[in-house]
Every structure is written in C-alpha cells, then in structure tokens.
XYZ file of N, CA and C in Angstrom:
444
model
N 26.505 8.384 21.763
C 27.869 8.797 21.630
C 28.215 9.984 22.463
N 27.244 10.953 22.546
C 27.465 12.073 23.496
C 27.583 11.792 24.981
N 26.735 10.613 25.510
C 26.730 10.149 26.612
C 28.124 9.450 27.093
N 28.819 8.803 26.116
C 30.112 8.142 26.383
C 31.186 9.151 26.398
N 31.147 10.193 25.536
C 31.973 11.545 25.442
C 31.825 12.129 26.892
N 30.679 12.453 27.378
C 30.494 12.996 28.588
C 31.142 12.149 29.817
N 31.019 10.870 29.796
C 31.370 10.050 30.752
C 33.052 10.026 30.736
N 33.463 10.015 29.596
C 35.073 9.864 29.539
C 35.554 11.328 30.077
N 34.865 12.392 29.774
C 35.407 13.989 30.216
C 35.255 13.756 31.724
N 34.066 13.257 32.304
C 33.888 13.423 33.612
C 34.992 12.388 34.356
N 35.192 11.265 33.721
C 36.150 10.338 34.348
C 37.699 11.137 34.269
N 38.028 11.948 33.258
C 39.319 12.702 33.369
C 39.261 13.653 34.399
N 38.178 14.477 34.480
C 38.024 15.296 35.531
C 38.159 14.754 37.019
N 37.414 13.586 37.145
C 37.608 12.896 38.415
C 39.116 12.460 38.668
N 39.926 12.071 37.757
C 41.129 11.883 38.176
C 41.886 12.955 38.360
N 41.760 14.016 37.768
C 42.445 15.467 38.010
C 41.909 15.818 39.512
N 40.677 15.678 39.955
C 40.251 16.085 41.207
C 40.919 15.371 42.247
N 40.847 13.831 42.110
C 41.421 13.098 43.165
C 42.872 13.309 43.391
N 43.742 13.902 42.343
C 45.160 14.319 42.720
C 45.188 15.594 43.095
N 44.139 16.514 42.758
C 44.070 17.892 43.286
C 43.711 17.851 44.726
N 42.964 16.858 45.306
C 42.726 16.667 46.696
C 44.054 16.515 47.436
N 44.907 15.746 46.925
C 46.166 15.230 47.428
C 47.269 16.233 47.217
N 46.947 17.381 46.487
C 47.872 18.485 46.257
C 49.107 17.868 45.270
N 48.662 16.926 44.459
C 49.585 16.264 43.535
C 49.262 16.521 41.994
N 48.636 17.704 41.652
C 48.341 17.813 40.290
C 49.251 17.796 39.386
N 50.490 17.955 39.757
C 51.674 17.842 38.854
C 51.932 16.478 38.312
N 51.365 15.542 39.294
C 51.614 14.164 38.659
C 50.750 13.842 37.617
N 49.517 14.540 37.714
C 48.553 14.275 36.442
C 49.190 14.893 35.205
N 49.575 16.229 35.412
C 50.168 16.835 34.208
C 51.488 16.394 33.806
N 52.193 15.708 34.693
C 53.425 15.181 34.206
C 53.378 14.018 33.281
N 52.301 13.417 33.256
C 52.221 12.121 32.429
C 51.792 12.521 30.919
N 52.472 12.185 29.977
C 52.244 12.618 28.646
C 50.972 12.104 27.970
N 50.498 10.930 28.585
C 49.258 10.402 28.059
C 47.966 11.023 28.683
N 48.126 11.953 29.765
C 47.143 12.577 30.279
C 46.810 13.883 29.386
N 47.983 14.395 28.792
C 47.872 15.443 27.867
C 47.188 15.043 26.559
N 47.483 13.767 26.180
C 46.824 13.030 24.907
C 45.372 12.962 25.285
N 44.984 12.541 26.371
C 43.612 12.365 26.769
C 42.798 13.819 26.721
N 43.440 14.761 27.196
C 42.987 15.952 27.310
C 42.795 16.639 25.895
N 43.685 16.443 25.061
C 43.782 16.863 23.701
C 42.708 16.271 22.876
N 42.504 14.986 23.119
C 41.607 14.066 22.476
C 40.302 14.355 22.727
N 40.019 14.552 24.052
C 38.735 14.997 24.474
C 38.145 16.329 23.880
N 39.190 17.184 24.020
C 38.823 18.545 23.408
C 38.494 18.530 21.977
N 39.239 17.623 21.002
C 39.101 17.441 19.638
C 37.693 16.921 19.548
N 37.364 15.910 20.209
C 36.008 15.308 20.046
C 34.852 16.207 20.270
N 35.047 17.075 21.438
C 34.075 17.925 21.738
C 33.940 19.083 20.600
N 35.007 19.419 20.090
C 35.069 20.385 18.810
C 34.504 19.752 17.587
N 34.544 18.557 17.484
C 34.116 17.884 16.264
C 32.549 17.960 16.552
N 32.136 17.598 17.739
C 30.548 17.572 18.160
C 29.960 18.954 17.774
N 30.754 19.907 18.244
C 30.201 21.377 18.053
C 30.146 21.778 16.678
N 31.069 21.444 16.010
C 31.178 21.805 14.535
C 30.127 20.992 13.718
N 29.800 19.754 14.275
C 28.846 19.035 13.480
C 27.484 19.688 13.861
N 27.240 20.102 15.042
C 25.835 20.729 15.387
C 25.922 22.067 14.755
N 26.963 22.792 14.656
C 26.931 24.132 13.681
C 26.469 23.830 12.377
N 27.238 22.795 11.910
C 26.881 22.510 10.461
C 25.455 22.050 10.119
N 24.821 21.561 11.078
C 23.263 21.056 10.795
C 22.596 22.297 10.927
N 22.866 23.278 11.931
C 22.227 24.325 12.078
C 22.164 25.415 10.841
N 23.334 25.494 10.290
C 23.483 26.357 9.137
C 23.091 25.683 7.901
N 23.312 24.415 7.661
C 22.801 23.594 6.445
C 21.317 23.547 6.541
N 20.703 23.524 7.548
C 19.210 23.374 7.681
C 18.507 24.638 7.220
N 19.094 26.003 7.338
C 18.640 27.073 6.837
C 19.076 27.523 5.467
N 19.884 26.588 4.825
C 20.322 26.981 3.588
C 19.288 26.516 2.534
N 19.108 27.509 1.711
C 17.935 27.586 0.547
C 18.570 28.138 -0.677
N 18.537 27.295 -1.671
C 19.068 27.705 -3.004
C 18.007 27.593 -3.893
N 18.038 28.919 -4.751
C 16.923 28.812 -5.854
C 17.523 28.115 -7.078
N 16.371 27.654 -7.933
C 16.766 27.017 -9.223
C 17.571 27.903 -10.071
N 17.161 29.135 -10.132
C 17.808 30.165 -11.012
C 17.687 31.514 -10.409
N 18.646 32.512 -10.889
C 18.659 33.725 -10.413
C 18.669 34.702 -11.554
N 17.640 35.585 -11.756
C 17.475 36.321 -12.806
C 18.395 37.606 -12.652
N 19.719 37.519 -12.830
C 20.643 38.504 -12.370
C 20.695 39.565 -13.529
N 20.799 39.337 -14.772
C 20.632 40.362 -15.771
C 19.185 40.817 -15.965
N 19.228 42.299 -15.887
C 17.903 42.956 -15.899
C 17.109 42.777 -16.993
N 17.733 43.050 -18.304
C 17.181 42.932 -19.529
C 18.121 42.018 -20.230
N 17.626 40.768 -20.430
C 18.587 39.789 -21.087
C 18.747 40.005 -22.634
N 17.738 40.604 -23.294
C 17.693 40.794 -24.648
C 17.844 42.251 -25.177
N 18.487 43.073 -24.062
C 18.723 44.482 -24.565
C 19.806 44.653 -25.538
N 19.691 45.909 -26.242
C 20.685 46.082 -27.264
C 21.876 46.830 -26.533
N 21.728 47.653 -25.703
C 22.634 48.298 -24.832
C 22.590 47.834 -23.514
N 23.701 48.266 -22.578
C 23.624 47.838 -21.012
C 23.440 46.319 -20.919
N 24.204 45.531 -21.660
C 24.023 44.141 -21.693
C 24.210 43.398 -20.190
N 24.912 44.052 -19.476
C 25.222 43.603 -18.121
C 24.745 44.283 -16.981
N 23.542 45.079 -17.284
C 22.960 45.697 -16.213
C 22.188 44.629 -15.261
N 22.466 44.760 -14.072
C 21.918 43.550 -13.078
C 20.827 44.034 -12.252
N 20.058 43.010 -11.974
C 18.832 43.217 -10.863
C 19.519 43.127 -9.477
N 19.514 44.300 -8.844
C 20.282 44.250 -7.462
C 19.666 43.419 -6.504
N 18.336 43.044 -6.410
C 17.701 42.333 -5.529
C 18.184 40.731 -5.835
N 18.137 40.320 -6.976
C 18.482 38.999 -7.250
C 20.144 38.741 -7.212
N 20.784 39.860 -7.431
C 22.161 39.812 -7.246
C 22.560 39.610 -5.860
N 21.991 40.110 -4.872
C 22.046 40.156 -3.452
C 21.725 38.725 -2.937
N 20.598 38.253 -3.556
C 20.106 36.889 -3.058
C 21.295 35.772 -3.625
N 21.869 36.129 -4.771
C 23.001 35.098 -5.442
C 24.113 35.112 -4.388
N 24.608 36.485 -4.070
C 25.913 36.510 -3.391
C 25.515 36.046 -1.850
N 24.419 36.091 -1.317
C 24.034 35.666 -0.121
C 24.225 33.987 -0.146
N 23.652 33.485 -1.258
C 23.794 32.015 -1.234
C 25.224 31.689 -1.447
N 25.909 32.245 -2.277
C 27.492 31.993 -2.244
C 28.032 32.116 -0.988
N 27.745 33.142 -0.106
C 28.337 33.364 1.139
C 27.991 32.120 2.182
N 26.705 31.796 1.970
C 26.108 30.604 2.848
C 26.924 29.152 2.578
N 27.211 29.116 1.177
C 27.973 28.119 0.761
C 29.265 28.013 1.204
N 29.886 29.005 1.271
C 31.302 29.356 1.783
C 31.330 29.042 3.308
N 30.357 29.484 3.971
C 30.338 29.259 5.417
C 30.015 27.565 5.704
N 29.276 26.986 4.829
C 29.199 25.648 5.100
C 30.293 24.839 4.828
N 30.998 25.259 3.805
C 32.301 24.626 3.315
C 33.356 24.828 4.527
N 33.350 26.011 5.023
C 34.340 26.247 6.130
C 34.058 25.400 7.266
N 32.853 25.407 7.728
C 32.366 24.258 8.820
C 32.646 22.876 8.664
N 32.499 22.524 7.350
C 32.768 21.122 6.899
C 34.111 20.807 7.002
N 35.075 21.666 6.713
C 36.463 21.626 6.689
C 37.011 21.700 8.188
N 36.500 22.430 8.971
C 36.857 22.294 10.374
C 36.389 21.073 10.930
N 35.248 20.652 10.610
C 34.855 19.424 11.120
C 35.686 18.273 10.684
N 36.123 18.189 9.520
C 37.083 17.179 9.016
C 38.290 17.135 9.735
N 38.687 18.383 9.956
C 40.187 18.499 10.722
C 39.933 18.191 12.177
N 39.086 18.435 12.875
C 39.044 17.970 14.199
C 38.699 16.544 14.301
N 37.935 15.795 13.395
C 37.516 14.488 13.234
C 38.906 13.674 13.064
N 39.660 14.200 12.156
C 41.052 13.637 11.692
C 42.003 13.590 12.944
N 42.030 14.699 13.404
C 43.080 14.935 14.650
C 42.655 13.942 15.817
N 41.147 13.858 16.033
C 40.833 13.225 17.266
C 40.929 11.587 16.967
N 40.919 11.316 15.680
C 41.137 9.872 15.232
C 42.546 9.509 15.722
N 43.487 10.361 15.250
C 45.057 10.103 15.554
C 45.161 10.077 17.139
N 44.652 10.976 17.757
C 44.681 11.071 19.330
C 44.039 9.734 19.964
N 43.155 9.264 19.336
C 42.260 7.955 19.831
C 43.150 6.793 19.717
N 44.009 6.832 18.710
C 45.079 5.644 18.444
C 45.919 5.696 19.526
N 46.507 6.937 19.946
C 47.396 7.044 21.278
C 46.853 6.749 22.446
N 45.450 7.255 22.482
C 44.696 6.504 23.803
C 44.565 5.112 23.861
N 44.349 4.419 22.766
C 44.278 2.992 22.699
C 45.707 2.416 23.062
N 46.702 2.831 22.557
C 48.128 2.499 23.108
C 48.249 2.573 24.578
N 47.742 3.799 25.174
C 47.981 3.893 26.512
C 47.166 2.764 27.279
N 45.991 2.346 26.767
C 45.162 1.424 27.373
C 45.746 -0.016 27.520
N 46.534 -0.196 26.340
C 47.218 -1.487 26.158
C 48.647 -1.684 27.004
N 48.916 -0.461 27.875
C 49.977 -0.533 28.608
C 50.055 -1.656 29.588
N 48.772 -2.067 29.996
C 48.868 -2.981 31.175
C 49.433 -4.388 30.768
N 49.324 -4.691 29.450
C 49.544 -6.245 28.956
C 51.131 -5.898 28.687
N 51.947 -7.031 29.150
C 53.331 -6.996 28.974
C 53.948 -6.803 27.774
N 53.405 -7.696 26.708
C 53.947 -7.601 25.298
C 53.441 -6.333 24.541
N 52.122 -6.103 24.665
C 51.685 -4.975 23.980
C 52.080 -3.641 24.636
N 52.650 -3.549 26.035
C 53.041 -2.490 26.623
C 54.460 -2.076 25.953
N 54.959 -3.149 25.332
C 56.357 -2.808 24.852
C 56.029 -1.609 23.807
N 55.092 -1.668 22.997
C 54.954 -0.677 22.078
C 54.887 0.634 22.632
N 54.012 0.765 23.781
C 53.833 2.069 24.252
C 55.001 2.491 25.053
N 55.819 1.645 25.621
C 57.089 1.990 26.403
C 57.968 2.456 25.403
N 58.034 1.874 24.081
C 59.132 2.209 22.989
C 58.648 3.620 22.499
N 57.312 3.940 22.286
C 56.777 5.101 21.954
C 57.215 6.302 22.842
N 57.049 5.968 24.089
C 57.309 6.971 25.017
C 58.770 7.208 25.206
N 59.654 6.218 25.082
C 61.075 6.465 25.101
C 61.479 7.246 23.854
N 60.907 6.946 22.771
C 61.435 7.525 21.539
C 60.639 8.904 21.206
N 59.780 9.417 22.104
C 58.795 10.329 21.931
C 59.579 11.795 21.457
N 60.604 12.031 21.969
C 61.161 13.344 21.621
C 61.812 13.220 20.263
N 62.504 12.026 19.982
C 62.997 11.745 18.621
C 61.861 11.798 17.556
N 60.735 11.034 17.818
C 59.554 11.110 16.859
C 59.024 12.485 16.658
N 58.989 13.348 17.555
C 58.475 14.740 17.443
C 59.461 15.475 16.551
N 60.610 15.002 16.373
C 61.626 15.830 15.502
C 61.442 15.311 14.065
C-alpha cells in the first residue's frame, strides 16, 4: 500500500515538474481536480503517519490489573489517604489512554476525509468516458453551488 501511495505521489510531482519546466505551473494549480489530488494524497499520508504513531504508542501501553490507590483500605481515619506512587502510575495510564484515543480519532478523521476525496479522484478518472464524464462535468459546473 505504501508503494502505491508513493507511486501516486511521485506521479503528481512529475506532472507538476513537467508543467514547471514549461513555466506553466498555473495550469496545474488552475485545475480543481489537481487540488483534490493534492488534498487526497496529503490526507492519505497523514492517515499512514497517524497509524504508525498509534502502533508506536499502543505497543508501549501497559496497564496493571489493579492499582492500590488507597494507602490503608481498612483505616478508621484518613479513609482517602492515597499511595502517591500508585496514584501516579494510575494517572499515567489514564494519560496514555487519552493519547491513544486522540491518535485514534485523528486517524479516523483523516481516513474518512481521504475516502471522500478518493471518490472525487475516481470521478476525475472517469472523465474520459462520454457518459460517465457527464457526472464530472456536472459536478464541476455546479461546484460553487454545491460548496454553499
């Protein structure tokens, strides 16, 4: 998968380089579907980066079966006196769980956005066929109205 992603990225860079050699970079950036390609590839790379970050953080995650937070569970007074070392371990575990959850949320966001952008890229590739191209030309014409 990473190989295909790298190939697509290099292909887009080659297209841009070809136009840059002819001093016609604005032709590349003037096409809305090239912006869709750039956004899509960026989101896919961010999805991969978040997944690798998730794997790294989740592999270091270690949770204990129990935490002896209360120093003296059967005490008559100071019922809520805590064991500072165990409390720190528990709070560190909660912090790690929050980090994993945040990374997972970002991963899901980028994966969802890249999926939507891939649909637009597919529509771009169907533009060559006359009947299916009608869909892409209609979306391109109605683009400003659709954004509102």
